[in-house]
CSV table of C-alpha atoms in Angstrom, one decimal:
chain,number,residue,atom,x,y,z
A,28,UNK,CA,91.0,133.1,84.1
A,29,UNK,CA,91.2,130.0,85.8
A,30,UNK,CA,89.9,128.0,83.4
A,31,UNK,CA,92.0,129.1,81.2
A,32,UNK,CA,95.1,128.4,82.5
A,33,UNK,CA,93.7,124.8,83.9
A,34,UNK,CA,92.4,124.0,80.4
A,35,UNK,CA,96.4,125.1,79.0
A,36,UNK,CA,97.6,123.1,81.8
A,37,UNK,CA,95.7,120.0,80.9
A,38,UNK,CA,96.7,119.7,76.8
A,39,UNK,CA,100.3,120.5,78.0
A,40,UNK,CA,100.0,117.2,81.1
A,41,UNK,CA,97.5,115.5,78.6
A,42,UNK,CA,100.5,115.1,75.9
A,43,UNK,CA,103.5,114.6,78.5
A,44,UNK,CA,101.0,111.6,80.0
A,45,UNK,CA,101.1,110.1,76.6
A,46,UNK,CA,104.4,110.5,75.8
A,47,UNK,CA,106.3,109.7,79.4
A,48,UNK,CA,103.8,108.9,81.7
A,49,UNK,CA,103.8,112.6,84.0
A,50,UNK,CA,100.6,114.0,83.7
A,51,UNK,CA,100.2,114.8,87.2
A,52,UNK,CA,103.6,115.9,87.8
A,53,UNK,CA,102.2,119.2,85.9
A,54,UNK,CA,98.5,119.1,86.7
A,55,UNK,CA,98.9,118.4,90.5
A,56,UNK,CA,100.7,121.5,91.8
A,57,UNK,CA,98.7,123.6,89.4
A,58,UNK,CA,95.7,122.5,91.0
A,59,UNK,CA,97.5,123.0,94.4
A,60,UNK,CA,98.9,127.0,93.3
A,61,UNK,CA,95.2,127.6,92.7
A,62,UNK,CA,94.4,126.8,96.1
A,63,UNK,CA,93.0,123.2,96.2
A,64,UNK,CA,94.2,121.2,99.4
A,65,UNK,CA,96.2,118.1,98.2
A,66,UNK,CA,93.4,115.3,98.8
A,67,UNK,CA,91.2,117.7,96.9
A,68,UNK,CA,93.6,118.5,94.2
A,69,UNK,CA,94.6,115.0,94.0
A,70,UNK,CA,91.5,113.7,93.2
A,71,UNK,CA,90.2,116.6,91.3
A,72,UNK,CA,93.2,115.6,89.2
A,73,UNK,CA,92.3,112.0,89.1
A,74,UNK,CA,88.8,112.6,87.9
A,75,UNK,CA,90.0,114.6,85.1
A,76,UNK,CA,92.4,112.3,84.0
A,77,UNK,CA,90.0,109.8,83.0
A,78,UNK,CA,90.2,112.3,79.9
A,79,UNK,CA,93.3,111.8,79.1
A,80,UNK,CA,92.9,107.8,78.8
A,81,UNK,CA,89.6,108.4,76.2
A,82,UNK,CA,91.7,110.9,74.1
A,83,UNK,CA,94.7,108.6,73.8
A,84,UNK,CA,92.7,105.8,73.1
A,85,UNK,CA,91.3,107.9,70.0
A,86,UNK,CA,94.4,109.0,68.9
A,87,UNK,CA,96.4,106.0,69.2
A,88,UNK,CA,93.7,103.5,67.2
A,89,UNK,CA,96.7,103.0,64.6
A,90,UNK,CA,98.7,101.1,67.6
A,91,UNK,CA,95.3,99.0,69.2
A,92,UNK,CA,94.8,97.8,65.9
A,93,UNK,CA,94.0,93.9,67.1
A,94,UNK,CA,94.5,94.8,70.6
A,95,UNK,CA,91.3,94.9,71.9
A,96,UNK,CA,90.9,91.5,73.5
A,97,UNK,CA,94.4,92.0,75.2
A,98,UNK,CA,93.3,95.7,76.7
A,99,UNK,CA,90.1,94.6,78.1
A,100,UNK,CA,91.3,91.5,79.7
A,101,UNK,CA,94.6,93.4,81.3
A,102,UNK,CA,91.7,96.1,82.0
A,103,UNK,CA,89.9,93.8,84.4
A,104,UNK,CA,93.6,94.1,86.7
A,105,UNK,CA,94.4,97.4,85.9
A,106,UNK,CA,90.6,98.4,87.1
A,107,UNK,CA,90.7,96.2,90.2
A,108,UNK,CA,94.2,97.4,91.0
A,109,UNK,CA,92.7,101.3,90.8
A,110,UNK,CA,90.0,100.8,92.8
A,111,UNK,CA,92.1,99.5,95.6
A,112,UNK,CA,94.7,102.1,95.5
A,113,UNK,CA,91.6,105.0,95.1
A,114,UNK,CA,90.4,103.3,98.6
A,115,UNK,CA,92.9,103.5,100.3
A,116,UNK,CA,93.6,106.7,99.3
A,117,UNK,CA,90.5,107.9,100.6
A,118,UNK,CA,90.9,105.6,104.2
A,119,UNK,CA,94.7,106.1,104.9
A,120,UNK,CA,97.2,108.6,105.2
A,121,UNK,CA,99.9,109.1,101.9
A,122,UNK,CA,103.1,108.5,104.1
A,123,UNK,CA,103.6,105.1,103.3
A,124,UNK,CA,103.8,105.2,99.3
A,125,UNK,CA,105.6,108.4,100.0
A,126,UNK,CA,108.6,106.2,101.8
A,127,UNK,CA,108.5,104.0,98.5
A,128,UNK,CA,107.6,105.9,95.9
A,129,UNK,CA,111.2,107.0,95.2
A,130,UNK,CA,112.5,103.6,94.6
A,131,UNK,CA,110.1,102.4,93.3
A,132,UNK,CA,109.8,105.2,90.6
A,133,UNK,CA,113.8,105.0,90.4
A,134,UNK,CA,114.4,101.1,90.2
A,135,UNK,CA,111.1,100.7,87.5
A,136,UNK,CA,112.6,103.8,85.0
A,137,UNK,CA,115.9,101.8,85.0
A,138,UNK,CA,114.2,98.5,84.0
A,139,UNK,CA,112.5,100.4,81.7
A,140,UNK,CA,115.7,101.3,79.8
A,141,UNK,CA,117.8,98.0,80.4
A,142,UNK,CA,114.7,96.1,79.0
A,143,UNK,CA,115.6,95.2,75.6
A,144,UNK,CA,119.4,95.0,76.5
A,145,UNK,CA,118.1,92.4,79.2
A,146,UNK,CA,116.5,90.6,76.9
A,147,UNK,CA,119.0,90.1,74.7
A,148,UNK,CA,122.2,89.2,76.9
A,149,UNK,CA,119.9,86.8,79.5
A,150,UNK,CA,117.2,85.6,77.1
A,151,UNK,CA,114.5,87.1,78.5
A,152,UNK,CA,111.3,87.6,76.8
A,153,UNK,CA,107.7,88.6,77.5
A,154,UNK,CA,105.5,85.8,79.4
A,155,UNK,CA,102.8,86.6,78.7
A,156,UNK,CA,99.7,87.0,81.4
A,157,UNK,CA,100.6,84.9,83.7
A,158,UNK,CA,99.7,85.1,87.7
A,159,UNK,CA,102.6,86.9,88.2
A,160,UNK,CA,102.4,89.3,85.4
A,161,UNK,CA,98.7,89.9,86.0
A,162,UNK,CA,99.5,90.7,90.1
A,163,UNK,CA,102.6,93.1,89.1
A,164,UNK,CA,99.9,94.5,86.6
A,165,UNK,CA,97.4,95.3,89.7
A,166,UNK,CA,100.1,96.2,92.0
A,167,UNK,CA,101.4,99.3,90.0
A,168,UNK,CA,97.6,99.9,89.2
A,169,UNK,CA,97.1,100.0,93.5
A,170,UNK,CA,99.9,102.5,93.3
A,171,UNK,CA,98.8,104.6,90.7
A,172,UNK,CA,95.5,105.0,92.5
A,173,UNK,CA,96.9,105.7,95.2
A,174,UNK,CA,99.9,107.9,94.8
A,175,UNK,CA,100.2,108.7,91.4
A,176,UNK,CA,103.2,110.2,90.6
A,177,UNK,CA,104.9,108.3,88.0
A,178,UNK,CA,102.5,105.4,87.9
A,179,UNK,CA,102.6,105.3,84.5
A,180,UNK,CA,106.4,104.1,84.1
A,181,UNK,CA,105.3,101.4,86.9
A,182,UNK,CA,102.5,99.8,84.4
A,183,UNK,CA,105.3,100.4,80.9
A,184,UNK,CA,107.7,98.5,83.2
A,185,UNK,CA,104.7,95.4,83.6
A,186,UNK,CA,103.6,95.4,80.4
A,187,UNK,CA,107.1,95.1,78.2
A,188,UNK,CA,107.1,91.9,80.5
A,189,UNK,CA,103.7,90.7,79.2
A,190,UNK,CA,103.8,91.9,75.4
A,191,UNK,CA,106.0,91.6,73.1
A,192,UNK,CA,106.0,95.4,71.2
A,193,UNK,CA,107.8,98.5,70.4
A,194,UNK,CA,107.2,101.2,73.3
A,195,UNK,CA,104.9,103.0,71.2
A,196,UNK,CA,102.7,100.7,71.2
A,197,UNK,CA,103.0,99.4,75.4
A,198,UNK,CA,102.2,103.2,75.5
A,199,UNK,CA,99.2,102.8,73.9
A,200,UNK,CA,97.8,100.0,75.2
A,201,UNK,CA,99.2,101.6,79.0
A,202,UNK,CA,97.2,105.1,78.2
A,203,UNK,CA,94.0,103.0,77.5
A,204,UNK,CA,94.7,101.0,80.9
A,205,UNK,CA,95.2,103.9,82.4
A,206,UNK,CA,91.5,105.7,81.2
A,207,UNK,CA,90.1,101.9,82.9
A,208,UNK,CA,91.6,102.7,86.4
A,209,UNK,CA,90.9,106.3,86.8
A,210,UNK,CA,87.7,106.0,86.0
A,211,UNK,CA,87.2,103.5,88.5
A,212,UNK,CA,88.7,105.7,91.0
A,213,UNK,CA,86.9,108.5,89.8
A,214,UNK,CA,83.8,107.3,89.9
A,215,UNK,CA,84.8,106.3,93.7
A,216,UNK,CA,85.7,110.0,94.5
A,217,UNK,CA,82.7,111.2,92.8
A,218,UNK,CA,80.5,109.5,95.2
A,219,UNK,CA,82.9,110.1,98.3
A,220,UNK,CA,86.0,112.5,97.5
A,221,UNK,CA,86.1,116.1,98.0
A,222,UNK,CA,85.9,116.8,93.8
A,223,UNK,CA,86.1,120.7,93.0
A,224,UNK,CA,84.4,120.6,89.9
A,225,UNK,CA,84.9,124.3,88.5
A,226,UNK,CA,88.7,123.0,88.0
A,227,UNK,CA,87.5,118.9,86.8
A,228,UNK,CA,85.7,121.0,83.7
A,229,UNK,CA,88.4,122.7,82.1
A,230,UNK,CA,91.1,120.3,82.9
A,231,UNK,CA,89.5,117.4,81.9
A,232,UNK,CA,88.9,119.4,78.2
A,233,UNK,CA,92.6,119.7,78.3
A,234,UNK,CA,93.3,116.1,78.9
A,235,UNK,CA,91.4,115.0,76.1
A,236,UNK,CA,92.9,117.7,73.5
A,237,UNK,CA,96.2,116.7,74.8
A,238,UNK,CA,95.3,112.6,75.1
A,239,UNK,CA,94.2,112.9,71.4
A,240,UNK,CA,97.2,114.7,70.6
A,241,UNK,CA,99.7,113.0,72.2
A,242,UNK,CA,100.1,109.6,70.1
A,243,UNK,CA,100.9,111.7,67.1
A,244,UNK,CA,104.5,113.0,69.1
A,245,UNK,CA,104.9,109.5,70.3
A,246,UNK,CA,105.0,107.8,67.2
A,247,UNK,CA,107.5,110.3,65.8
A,248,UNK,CA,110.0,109.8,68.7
A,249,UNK,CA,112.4,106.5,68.2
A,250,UNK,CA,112.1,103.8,70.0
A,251,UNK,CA,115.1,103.8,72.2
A,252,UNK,CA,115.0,107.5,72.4
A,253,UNK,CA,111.4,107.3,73.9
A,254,UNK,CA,112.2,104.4,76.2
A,255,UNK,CA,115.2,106.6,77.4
A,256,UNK,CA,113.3,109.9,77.7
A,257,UNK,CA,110.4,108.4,79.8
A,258,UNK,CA,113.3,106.8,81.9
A,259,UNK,CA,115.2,110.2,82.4
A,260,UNK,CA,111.8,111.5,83.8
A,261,UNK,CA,111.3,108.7,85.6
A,262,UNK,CA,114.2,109.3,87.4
A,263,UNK,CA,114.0,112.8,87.7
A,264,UNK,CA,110.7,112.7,89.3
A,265,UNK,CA,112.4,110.2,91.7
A,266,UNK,CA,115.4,112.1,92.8
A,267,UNK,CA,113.2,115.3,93.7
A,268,UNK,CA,110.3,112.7,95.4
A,269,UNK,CA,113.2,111.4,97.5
A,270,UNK,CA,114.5,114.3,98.6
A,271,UNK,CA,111.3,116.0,99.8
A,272,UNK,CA,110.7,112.5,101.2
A,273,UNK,CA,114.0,111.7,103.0
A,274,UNK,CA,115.7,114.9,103.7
């Protein structure tokens, strides 16, 4: 019965990851109601993620058509960047990117949405990799190693500074990032994490049904209505992280 309901849970967190960037926001306190301790469920849900990443990547080939040389190079950060955070998860205790998380998560899902107005009134446009771009690009990957929760909107953010695209298609190329730097960090809690793998099995089937479906609801939303729903989310997430954080 288990299985069942973590291979549901997984297409259901396998399309929201796709489409705004909360996989785990579902997946995590499933894994935690059936009884996995939170370093366990968190990584548990890390390694099945990598899923999630593979089956976006397949269904989103329409949006990576000649992005392949752009992915793996922003790969080589994104990887790096999940490594580190999957470290330190392992070696440190979660209060400090609790204290942040919330503003961070906040401040990133309102960029997010003001994006193309900044653009516009202050003439801003996308730079490119730069040093700074590449270092904000493995910062939110330490993050989203680390923490998790909303890591997602962190690397949309990075990337609508970097490329010039519609958010479908940031989405795309973030999903495949993504699939680089949790499977860097799973292979890292493989070796040393406390993985329950009776729940990786059927949640990581789910991620890939939902990864694969996923881009096919993305490219139907519009996109200033998709930017504004993954920043909504964003900021939802944010509000209730803060208040378990700070209250």
């Amino acid at each position: 019965m288990n299985a069942v309901v973590l291979f549901a849970t997984g297409v259901v967190a396998g399309v929201v990851s796709v489409v705004v960037s909360l996989a785990s926001v579902i997946s995590y306190p499933a894994l935690l109601a059936l009884g996995l301790p939170p370093v366990a469920a968190n990584v548990t849900n890390t390694v099945a993620l990598t899923f999630t990443g593979l089956g976006s990547t397949l269904g989103s080939r329409r949006e990576l058509v000649g992005m392949r040389g752009t992915v793996l190079r922003l790969a080589v950060m994104t990887t790096l960047g999940g490594a580190t955070g999957a470290a330190l998860l392992l070696l440190l205790p979660g209060r400090a990117f609790e204290l942040v998380a919330p503003v961070l998560i906040a401040g990133a899902s309102v960029l997010l949405l003001l994006q193309p107005r900044l653009r516009e009134r202050l003439g801003l446009h996308p730079r490119g990799m730069t040093p700074w771009t590449l270092a904000a690009l493995a910062c939110a990957a330490v993050y989203t190693g680390y923490f998790g929760a909303a890591g997602g909107i962190l690397t949309l953010v990075v990337l609508g500074s970097i490329l010039d695209a519609p958010i479908v298609r940031l989405n795309a190329v973030k999903n495949a990032l993504a699939g680089f730097a949790n499977g860097v960090a799973a292979l890292g809690f493989v070796v040393f994490g406390p993985v329950d793998w009776g729940s990786v099995l059927p949640l990581a089937a789910g991620f890939l049904a939902g990864g694969v479906l996923g881009p096919a609801v993305a490219r139907r939303i519009p996109d200033g209505v998709l930017r504004g729903l993954v920043a909504g989310c964003g900021v939802s997430v944010a509000a209730v992280l803060a208040w378990r954080t700070y209250r």
